[in-house]
Amino acid sequence: MTKTAEFIGQTLADIFYFPQFGRGILSVWRRDFLYFRYTILTTLAWIFVEPLLYVFAFGYGLGHFVEHINGMSYIRYIAPAIMATSGMFVGFFEGTYGTFIKLARQNTFSTIILTPVGTDEVAIGEILWCTTKACLSVISVAIVLVLLGLMPTANMAPVLGVMFLTCWVFAAFGVWLASIARSFEWFTYFQSGFILPMSLFCGTYFPLSRLPHPIYVFAMFLPLTHAMQSSRMFLAGDFNAQFFINMMYLVFLGVVFTNLAAARFNRRLVV
Amino acid sequence: MKSVIEANQLVKTYGDHRAVDGITFQVGAGECFGLLGPNGAGKTTTFKMFYGSCRITAGELFVLGMNAREHMRQIKAAIGVVPQENGLDPDFSVLENLLIYASYFGMSGSAAKARAIELLAMMQLEDYSQKDIDTLSGGMKRRLVLARALLTRPKILFLDEPTTGLDPQARAWFWNELRSLQKQGTTLFLTTHYMEEAEELCSRILIMNKGRSVAEGAPRDLIKSYVGHEVVEFDIDPAKIDQYIGQIKNKFAYQVMRNRLKLFLRDNQTAADALSEVSSPNITLRKASLNDVFLKISGYELND
């Protein structure tokens, strides 16, 4: 019990850890990008295949039984959800598994800090990389959806903006989890307890208003809800002030998780 | 001699455990200085504080005149480190490992590549530049880590157990390389638990035990002052051991390890003096070594 209390106290304090930025962030990012080049074809193939699976299963399959949601066909309704969940999954998996291998198995980071690059730059470079990879997946999903005629290209810029913020939040969340993890198995709790439910209940495949009130309130704290709300508004050409709250909430979570990750990296790499 | 490394009452605690308990020493420019001690003595912890992989609990630390608490980034830019764990990146080839590491120092492009290729040749790894890390032997990996540490032509090289796990040829090759670096003016600071390595390379050593400094000096001086010039070693019936000790304890410095007794001969004592006191089927007379100093200071018990 005291351990849990200690963890919570430490984590609250870590929110106010302000990391040092430096050129090392780009070197760390570049290292990950260079490795990505070797696997780019398999990764991109998967990123293109995955949205197609969703489109066929939910859109043409399940969508056949659904008349309309908010005045649009089901497949068009879920199009932004496919984009956002893809960014969420890629950011989270790269942040957790991808980072943890380098942190705990390959000693990649403890070697990097023998150079002038500091631990904050390592953490932020990792988050930047995971965000980049997630953004690439969002972009490729967007390309697929636009080519299939399922997403209007008007207002695409603000939609991508929201998606990129979402990628950052989940990348930073994943990297933070990696920094406190002891084993790979540990990530499963967050995967099935947090990430998967979010992909289903945050106004992704059906409107939030269908949820019982207490769950609806809970969903309002989840980042994916805000990504869905604002991206749907942008796609509908509706720019009311609500989007500002959505964006600010995502930025707030992104900053919090980035600070938490940087603080933990510092304590884990410098003993 | 100008000192390039300075530790003043250095302390590192983990909870109640004092891993490093007030260490003070200096290393002069161009010197080869060795930190010795049994496992758990605090060598690596002391070492890691110099390059920022370990937080300083108390005390002062300077590298090239820069305070380690304030200027770690500048210190790390000026030194080379061979850590105990290789930390080579299995995602990349041999050459890429060097180029990526160089990029962390802001070295890039053709200058970095030229330096990397030069070092691969120096370490006899030029045929392996495109190979995966997993295909290298232990000795090759160690050479690659040395090459990595030398990319920026550092003035000081930190080596944490540089030759642990290497075969005798690889070790001799490594020593030779380190000696030539020292001749070119590089200051070497290493930890080791091979006494042979310390005697071979170090102009001065510091022996640590349980976080404290227990002896410091040139290997030859330490041997002379702690054990003398020669050692008589022999087996003895355990039942008679106390009787023996009673007989010799006012004449010789000695050390017991189970049923084996070591007598240390001072300058004014000869082997004949010792042999006249001993009757054992298994007697050895040999020159005193740093190993004797080490065992005399840290004892025979296992430390972990």
PDB file of N, CA, C and O in Angstrom, chain A residues 20 23 27-28 30-31 34-35 37-38 106-108 110-118 121 266-267 269-271, chain B residues 12 14 51-55 73 76-77 81 83 85-92 96 100-101 103-106 148:
ATOM      1  N   GLN A  20      14.682  19.217 -20.223  1.00  0.00           N
ATOM      2  CA  GLN A  20      15.603  20.073 -20.982  1.00  0.00           C
ATOM      3  C   GLN A  20      15.600  19.650 -22.435  1.00  0.00           C
ATOM      4  O   GLN A  20      15.834  18.476 -22.738  1.00  0.00           O
ATOM      5  N   ARG A  23      19.622  19.448 -28.952  1.00  0.00           N
ATOM      6  CA  ARG A  23      19.802  18.875 -30.282  1.00  0.00           C
ATOM      7  C   ARG A  23      19.783  17.342 -30.247  1.00  0.00           C
ATOM      8  O   ARG A  23      19.498  16.687 -31.240  1.00  0.00           O
ATOM      9  N   SER A  27      18.952  13.544 -32.731  1.00  0.00           N
ATOM     10  CA  SER A  27      19.847  12.396 -32.943  1.00  0.00           C
ATOM     11  C   SER A  27      19.153  11.101 -32.530  1.00  0.00           C
ATOM     12  O   SER A  27      19.291  10.067 -33.188  1.00  0.00           O
ATOM     13  N   VAL A  28      18.420  11.159 -31.402  1.00  0.00           N
ATOM     14  CA  VAL A  28      17.714   9.970 -30.927  1.00  0.00           C
ATOM     15  C   VAL A  28      16.606   9.603 -31.912  1.00  0.00           C
ATOM     16  O   VAL A  28      16.437   8.437 -32.289  1.00  0.00           O
ATOM     17  N   ARG A  30      16.558  10.288 -35.042  1.00  0.00           N
ATOM     18  CA  ARG A  30      17.197   9.833 -36.275  1.00  0.00           C
ATOM     19  C   ARG A  30      17.608   8.360 -36.177  1.00  0.00           C
ATOM     20  O   ARG A  30      17.460   7.598 -37.120  1.00  0.00           O
ATOM     21  N   ARG A  31      18.102   7.968 -34.999  1.00  0.00           N
ATOM     22  CA  ARG A  31      18.484   6.568 -34.792  1.00  0.00           C
ATOM     23  C   ARG A  31      17.277   5.656 -35.034  1.00  0.00           C
ATOM     24  O   ARG A  31      17.370   4.637 -35.708  1.00  0.00           O
ATOM     25  N   LEU A  34      16.321   5.608 -38.736  1.00  0.00           N
ATOM     26  CA  LEU A  34      17.227   4.788 -39.547  1.00  0.00           C
ATOM     27  C   LEU A  34      16.847   3.312 -39.440  1.00  0.00           C
ATOM     28  O   LEU A  34      16.884   2.573 -40.414  1.00  0.00           O
ATOM     29  N   TYR A  35      16.463   2.888 -38.229  1.00  0.00           N
ATOM     30  CA  TYR A  35      16.045   1.500 -38.075  1.00  0.00           C
ATOM     31  C   TYR A  35      14.727   1.252 -38.813  1.00  0.00           C
ATOM     32  O   TYR A  35      14.537   0.223 -39.448  1.00  0.00           O
ATOM     33  N   ARG A  37      13.718   2.522 -41.479  1.00  0.00           N
ATOM     34  CA  ARG A  37      13.944   2.365 -42.914  1.00  0.00           C
ATOM     35  C   ARG A  37      14.046   0.904 -43.333  1.00  0.00           C
ATOM     36  O   ARG A  37      13.654   0.528 -44.417  1.00  0.00           O
ATOM     37  N   TYR A  38      14.619   0.070 -42.427  1.00  0.00           N
ATOM     38  CA  TYR A  38      14.760  -1.353 -42.759  1.00  0.00           C
ATOM     39  C   TYR A  38      13.413  -2.071 -42.790  1.00  0.00           C
ATOM     40  O   TYR A  38      13.278  -3.104 -43.421  1.00  0.00           O
ATOM     41  N   GLN A 106      18.204  -3.928 -24.746  1.00  0.00           N
ATOM     42  CA  GLN A 106      19.352  -3.669 -25.615  1.00  0.00           C
ATOM     43  C   GLN A 106      20.320  -2.640 -25.043  1.00  0.00           C
ATOM     44  O   GLN A 106      21.316  -2.333 -25.689  1.00  0.00           O
ATOM     45  N   ASN A 107      20.026  -2.085 -23.877  1.00  0.00           N
ATOM     46  CA  ASN A 107      20.869  -1.038 -23.286  1.00  0.00           C
ATOM     47  C   ASN A 107      21.113   0.131 -24.230  1.00  0.00           C
ATOM     48  O   ASN A 107      22.120   0.827 -24.120  1.00  0.00           O
ATOM     49  N   THR A 108      20.199   0.324 -25.168  1.00  0.00           N
ATOM     50  CA  THR A 108      20.405   1.388 -26.163  1.00  0.00           C
ATOM     51  C   THR A 108      20.526   2.755 -25.483  1.00  0.00           C
ATOM     52  O   THR A 108      21.409   3.540 -25.813  1.00  0.00           O
ATOM     53  N   SER A 110      21.122   3.497 -22.191  1.00  0.00           N
ATOM     54  CA  SER A 110      22.241   3.705 -21.258  1.00  0.00           C
ATOM     55  C   SER A 110      23.535   3.930 -22.028  1.00  0.00           C
ATOM     56  O   SER A 110      24.484   4.508 -21.498  1.00  0.00           O
ATOM     57  N   THR A 111      23.597   3.467 -23.281  1.00  0.00           N
ATOM     58  CA  THR A 111      24.763   3.786 -24.109  1.00  0.00           C
ATOM     59  C   THR A 111      24.678   5.222 -24.629  1.00  0.00           C
ATOM     60  O   THR A 111      25.674   5.936 -24.631  1.00  0.00           O
ATOM     61  N   ILE A 112      23.484   5.635 -25.027  1.00  0.00           N
ATOM     62  CA  ILE A 112      23.345   7.002 -25.563  1.00  0.00           C
ATOM     63  C   ILE A 112      23.748   8.036 -24.506  1.00  0.00           C
ATOM     64  O   ILE A 112      24.385   9.035 -24.827  1.00  0.00           O
ATOM     65  N   ILE A 113      23.417   7.774 -23.231  1.00  0.00           N
ATOM     66  CA  ILE A 113      23.733   8.801 -22.233  1.00  0.00           C
ATOM     67  C   ILE A 113      25.217   8.823 -21.843  1.00  0.00           C
ATOM     68  O   ILE A 113      25.619   9.619 -21.007  1.00  0.00           O
ATOM     69  N   LEU A 114      26.037   7.972 -22.464  1.00  0.00           N
ATOM     70  CA  LEU A 114      27.494   8.128 -22.293  1.00  0.00           C
ATOM     71  C   LEU A 114      27.992   9.292 -23.149  1.00  0.00           C
ATOM     72  O   LEU A 114      29.130   9.719 -23.027  1.00  0.00           O
ATOM     73  N   THR A 115      27.152   9.774 -24.035  1.00  0.00           N
ATOM     74  CA  THR A 115      27.509  10.872 -24.934  1.00  0.00           C
ATOM     75  C   THR A 115      26.884  12.166 -24.381  1.00  0.00           C
ATOM     76  O   THR A 115      26.181  12.109 -23.376  1.00  0.00           O
ATOM     77  N   PRO A 116      27.117  13.295 -25.035  1.00  0.00           N
ATOM     78  CA  PRO A 116      26.542  14.539 -24.494  1.00  0.00           C
ATOM     79  C   PRO A 116      25.008  14.570 -24.476  1.00  0.00           C
ATOM     80  O   PRO A 116      24.424  15.503 -23.939  1.00  0.00           O
ATOM     81  N   VAL A 117      24.357  13.569 -25.060  1.00  0.00           N
ATOM     82  CA  VAL A 117      22.889  13.547 -25.056  1.00  0.00           C
ATOM     83  C   VAL A 117      22.387  13.206 -23.651  1.00  0.00           C
ATOM     84  O   VAL A 117      22.851  12.247 -23.041  1.00  0.00           O
ATOM     85  N   GLY A 118      21.428  13.999 -23.147  1.00  0.00           N
ATOM     86  CA  GLY A 118      20.912  13.780 -21.797  1.00  0.00           C
ATOM     87  C   GLY A 118      19.670  12.898 -21.776  1.00  0.00           C
ATOM     88  O   GLY A 118      19.091  12.597 -22.823  1.00  0.00           O
ATOM     89  N   GLU A 121      16.483  14.321 -23.354  1.00  0.00           N
ATOM     90  CA  GLU A 121      16.495  14.282 -24.815  1.00  0.00           C
ATOM     91  C   GLU A 121      16.197  12.884 -25.332  1.00  0.00           C
ATOM     92  O   GLU A 121      15.559  12.716 -26.363  1.00  0.00           O
ATOM     93  N   ASN A 266      14.905   9.769 -16.478  1.00  0.00           N
ATOM     94  CA  ASN A 266      16.042  10.304 -15.738  1.00  0.00           C
ATOM     95  C   ASN A 266      16.369   9.419 -14.549  1.00  0.00           C
ATOM     96  O   ASN A 266      17.525   9.071 -14.308  1.00  0.00           O
ATOM     97  N   ARG A 267      15.354   9.019 -13.810  1.00  0.00           N
ATOM     98  CA  ARG A 267      15.628   8.201 -12.617  1.00  0.00           C
ATOM     99  C   ARG A 267      16.040   6.783 -12.963  1.00  0.00           C
ATOM    100  O   ARG A 267      16.786   6.146 -12.239  1.00  0.00           O
ATOM    101  N   LEU A 269      17.642   5.796 -15.851  1.00  0.00           N
ATOM    102  CA  LEU A 269      18.932   5.708 -16.539  1.00  0.00           C
ATOM    103  C   LEU A 269      20.083   6.189 -15.669  1.00  0.00           C
ATOM    104  O   LEU A 269      21.207   5.728 -15.800  1.00  0.00           O
ATOM    105  N   VAL A 270      19.821   7.159 -14.799  1.00  0.00           N
ATOM    106  CA  VAL A 270      20.865   7.633 -13.885  1.00  0.00           C
ATOM    107  C   VAL A 270      20.485   7.139 -12.497  1.00  0.00           C
ATOM    108  O   VAL A 270      19.541   7.639 -11.898  1.00  0.00           O
ATOM    109  N   VAL A 271      21.227   6.142 -12.009  1.00  0.00           N
ATOM    110  CA  VAL A 271      20.809   5.493 -10.759  1.00  0.00           C
ATOM    111  C   VAL A 271      21.335   6.236  -9.537  1.00  0.00           C
ATOM    112  O   VAL A 271      22.248   7.030  -9.636  1.00  0.00           O
TER     113      VAL A 271
ATOM    114  N   LYS B  12      28.357   7.699  -2.327  1.00  0.00           N
ATOM    115  CA  LYS B  12      27.126   7.290  -2.999  1.00  0.00           C
ATOM    116  C   LYS B  12      26.377   6.333  -2.087  1.00  0.00           C
ATOM    117  O   LYS B  12      26.935   5.319  -1.665  1.00  0.00           O
ATOM    118  N   TYR B  14      22.742   4.053  -1.451  1.00  0.00           N
ATOM    119  CA  TYR B  14      21.460   3.533  -1.939  1.00  0.00           C
ATOM    120  C   TYR B  14      20.677   3.185  -0.681  1.00  0.00           C
ATOM    121  O   TYR B  14      20.955   2.171  -0.056  1.00  0.00           O
ATOM    122  N   TYR B  51      30.902   9.927 -15.285  1.00  0.00           N
ATOM    123  CA  TYR B  51      30.289  10.237 -16.571  1.00  0.00           C
ATOM    124  C   TYR B  51      28.766  10.287 -16.505  1.00  0.00           C
ATOM    125  O   TYR B  51      28.070  10.083 -17.502  1.00  0.00           O
ATOM    126  N   GLY B  52      28.247  10.547 -15.307  1.00  0.00           N
ATOM    127  CA  GLY B  52      26.842  10.906 -15.205  1.00  0.00           C
ATOM    128  C   GLY B  52      25.855   9.762 -15.326  1.00  0.00           C
ATOM    129  O   GLY B  52      24.671   9.997 -15.518  1.00  0.00           O
ATOM    130  N   SER B  53      26.310   8.505 -15.196  1.00  0.00           N
ATOM    131  CA  SER B  53      25.354   7.403 -15.204  1.00  0.00           C
ATOM    132  C   SER B  53      24.924   7.057 -13.788  1.00  0.00           C
ATOM    133  O   SER B  53      24.172   6.116 -13.572  1.00  0.00           O
ATOM    134  N   CYS B  54      25.464   7.804 -12.828  1.00  0.00           N
ATOM    135  CA  CYS B  54      25.159   7.562 -11.423  1.00  0.00           C
ATOM    136  C   CYS B  54      25.184   8.913 -10.715  1.00  0.00           C
ATOM    137  O   CYS B  54      26.090   9.708 -10.948  1.00  0.00           O
ATOM    138  N   ARG B  55      24.153   9.165  -9.912  1.00  0.00           N
ATOM    139  CA  ARG B  55      24.056  10.444  -9.223  1.00  0.00           C
ATOM    140  C   ARG B  55      25.032  10.514  -8.043  1.00  0.00           C
ATOM    141  O   ARG B  55      25.208   9.523  -7.348  1.00  0.00           O
ATOM    142  N   ARG B  73      27.416  17.600 -19.392  1.00  0.00           N
ATOM    143  CA  ARG B  73      27.346  17.532 -20.851  1.00  0.00           C
ATOM    144  C   ARG B  73      28.712  17.824 -21.488  1.00  0.00           C
ATOM    145  O   ARG B  73      29.158  17.109 -22.387  1.00  0.00           O
ATOM    146  N   LYS B  76      31.094  14.875 -20.812  1.00  0.00           N
ATOM    147  CA  LYS B  76      30.851  13.718 -21.677  1.00  0.00           C
ATOM    148  C   LYS B  76      31.300  13.986 -23.112  1.00  0.00           C
ATOM    149  O   LYS B  76      31.660  13.062 -23.830  1.00  0.00           O
ATOM    150  N   ALA B  77      31.290  15.259 -23.519  1.00  0.00           N
ATOM    151  CA  ALA B  77      31.759  15.579 -24.869  1.00  0.00           C
ATOM    152  C   ALA B  77      33.274  15.415 -24.977  1.00  0.00           C
ATOM    153  O   ALA B  77      33.809  15.198 -26.060  1.00  0.00           O
ATOM    154  N   VAL B  81      34.172   6.585 -23.177  1.00  0.00           N
ATOM    155  CA  VAL B  81      33.801   5.616 -22.152  1.00  0.00           C
ATOM    156  C   VAL B  81      33.674   4.216 -22.756  1.00  0.00           C
ATOM    157  O   VAL B  81      32.993   4.026 -23.759  1.00  0.00           O
ATOM    158  N   PRO B  83      32.062   1.134 -21.312  1.00  0.00           N
ATOM    159  CA  PRO B  83      31.322   0.655 -20.142  1.00  0.00           C
ATOM    160  C   PRO B  83      31.462  -0.858 -19.981  1.00  0.00           C
ATOM    161  O   PRO B  83      31.932  -1.540 -20.894  1.00  0.00           O
ATOM    162  N   GLU B  85      29.021  -3.072 -19.738  1.00  0.00           N
ATOM    163  CA  GLU B  85      28.120  -3.685 -20.716  1.00  0.00           C
ATOM    164  C   GLU B  85      28.409  -3.024 -22.052  1.00  0.00           C
ATOM    165  O   GLU B  85      28.422  -1.809 -22.142  1.00  0.00           O
ATOM    166  N   ASN B  86      28.588  -3.839 -23.097  1.00  0.00           N
ATOM    167  CA  ASN B  86      28.949  -3.252 -24.381  1.00  0.00           C
ATOM    168  C   ASN B  86      27.924  -2.240 -24.880  1.00  0.00           C
ATOM    169  O   ASN B  86      28.283  -1.189 -25.391  1.00  0.00           O
ATOM    170  N   GLY B  87      26.631  -2.595 -24.760  1.00  0.00           N
ATOM    171  CA  GLY B  87      25.589  -1.689 -25.232  1.00  0.00           C
ATOM    172  C   GLY B  87      25.660  -1.421 -26.725  1.00  0.00           C
ATOM    173  O   GLY B  87      25.275  -0.350 -27.186  1.00  0.00           O
ATOM    174  N   LEU B  88      26.159  -2.403 -27.489  1.00  0.00           N
ATOM    175  CA  LEU B  88      26.157  -2.227 -28.951  1.00  0.00           C
ATOM    176  C   LEU B  88      24.725  -2.407 -29.443  1.00  0.00           C
ATOM    177  O   LEU B  88      23.950  -3.162 -28.854  1.00  0.00           O
ATOM    178  N   ASP B  89      24.395  -1.692 -30.512  1.00  0.00           N
ATOM    179  CA  ASP B  89      23.013  -1.675 -30.972  1.00  0.00           C
ATOM    180  C   ASP B  89      22.779  -2.802 -31.978  1.00  0.00           C
ATOM    181  O   ASP B  89      23.252  -2.734 -33.104  1.00  0.00           O
ATOM    182  N   PRO B  90      22.054  -3.857 -31.585  1.00  0.00           N
ATOM    183  CA  PRO B  90      21.885  -5.009 -32.477  1.00  0.00           C
ATOM    184  C   PRO B  90      21.029  -4.703 -33.704  1.00  0.00           C
ATOM    185  O   PRO B  90      20.976  -5.502 -34.625  1.00  0.00           O
ATOM    186  N   ASP B  91      20.387  -3.522 -33.709  1.00  0.00           N
ATOM    187  CA  ASP B  91      19.565  -3.151 -34.861  1.00  0.00           C
ATOM    188  C   ASP B  91      20.411  -2.652 -36.033  1.00  0.00           C
ATOM    189  O   ASP B  91      19.879  -2.421 -37.112  1.00  0.00           O
ATOM    190  N   PHE B  92      21.720  -2.468 -35.782  1.00  0.00           N
ATOM    191  CA  PHE B  92      22.552  -1.855 -36.821  1.00  0.00           C
ATOM    192  C   PHE B  92      23.849  -2.629 -37.053  1.00  0.00           C
ATOM    193  O   PHE B  92      24.282  -3.392 -36.186  1.00  0.00           O
ATOM    194  N   GLU B  96      27.547   1.175 -38.851  1.00  0.00           N
ATOM    195  CA  GLU B  96      26.432   2.038 -38.435  1.00  0.00           C
ATOM    196  C   GLU B  96      26.457   2.314 -36.938  1.00  0.00           C
ATOM    197  O   GLU B  96      26.108   3.409 -36.491  1.00  0.00           O
ATOM    198  N   ILE B 100      26.236   6.119 -35.813  1.00  0.00           N
ATOM    199  CA  ILE B 100      25.122   6.602 -34.996  1.00  0.00           C
ATOM    200  C   ILE B 100      25.647   7.165 -33.680  1.00  0.00           C
ATOM    201  O   ILE B 100      25.213   8.222 -33.221  1.00  0.00           O
ATOM    202  N   TYR B 101      26.616   6.464 -33.099  1.00  0.00           N
ATOM    203  CA  TYR B 101      27.198   6.968 -31.852  1.00  0.00           C
ATOM    204  C   TYR B 101      27.859   8.331 -32.085  1.00  0.00           C
ATOM    205  O   TYR B 101      27.721   9.251 -31.281  1.00  0.00           O
ATOM    206  N   SER B 103      26.964  10.498 -34.182  1.00  0.00           N
ATOM    207  CA  SER B 103      25.928  11.527 -34.354  1.00  0.00           C
ATOM    208  C   SER B 103      25.494  12.107 -33.008  1.00  0.00           C
ATOM    209  O   SER B 103      25.077  13.256 -32.935  1.00  0.00           O
ATOM    210  N   TYR B 104      25.602  11.342 -31.936  1.00  0.00           N
ATOM    211  CA  TYR B 104      25.236  11.863 -30.617  1.00  0.00           C
ATOM    212  C   TYR B 104      26.217  12.944 -30.150  1.00  0.00           C
ATOM    213  O   TYR B 104      25.923  13.717 -29.245  1.00  0.00           O
ATOM    214  N   PHE B 105      27.408  12.950 -30.753  1.00  0.00           N
ATOM    215  CA  PHE B 105      28.388  13.996 -30.437  1.00  0.00           C
ATOM    216  C   PHE B 105      28.300  15.146 -31.440  1.00  0.00           C
ATOM    217  O   PHE B 105      29.134  16.052 -31.409  1.00  0.00           O
ATOM    218  N   GLY B 106      27.335  15.044 -32.358  1.00  0.00           N
ATOM    219  CA  GLY B 106      27.224  16.070 -33.389  1.00  0.00           C
ATOM    220  C   GLY B 106      28.198  15.859 -34.537  1.00  0.00           C
ATOM    221  O   GLY B 106      28.376  16.750 -35.362  1.00  0.00           O
ATOM    222  N   ARG B 148      34.438   2.799 -30.568  1.00  0.00           N
ATOM    223  CA  ARG B 148      33.330   3.729 -30.337  1.00  0.00           C
ATOM    224  C   ARG B 148      33.744   4.827 -29.355  1.00  0.00           C
ATOM    225  O   ARG B 148      33.442   5.998 -29.552  1.00  0.00           O
TER     226      ARG B 148
END
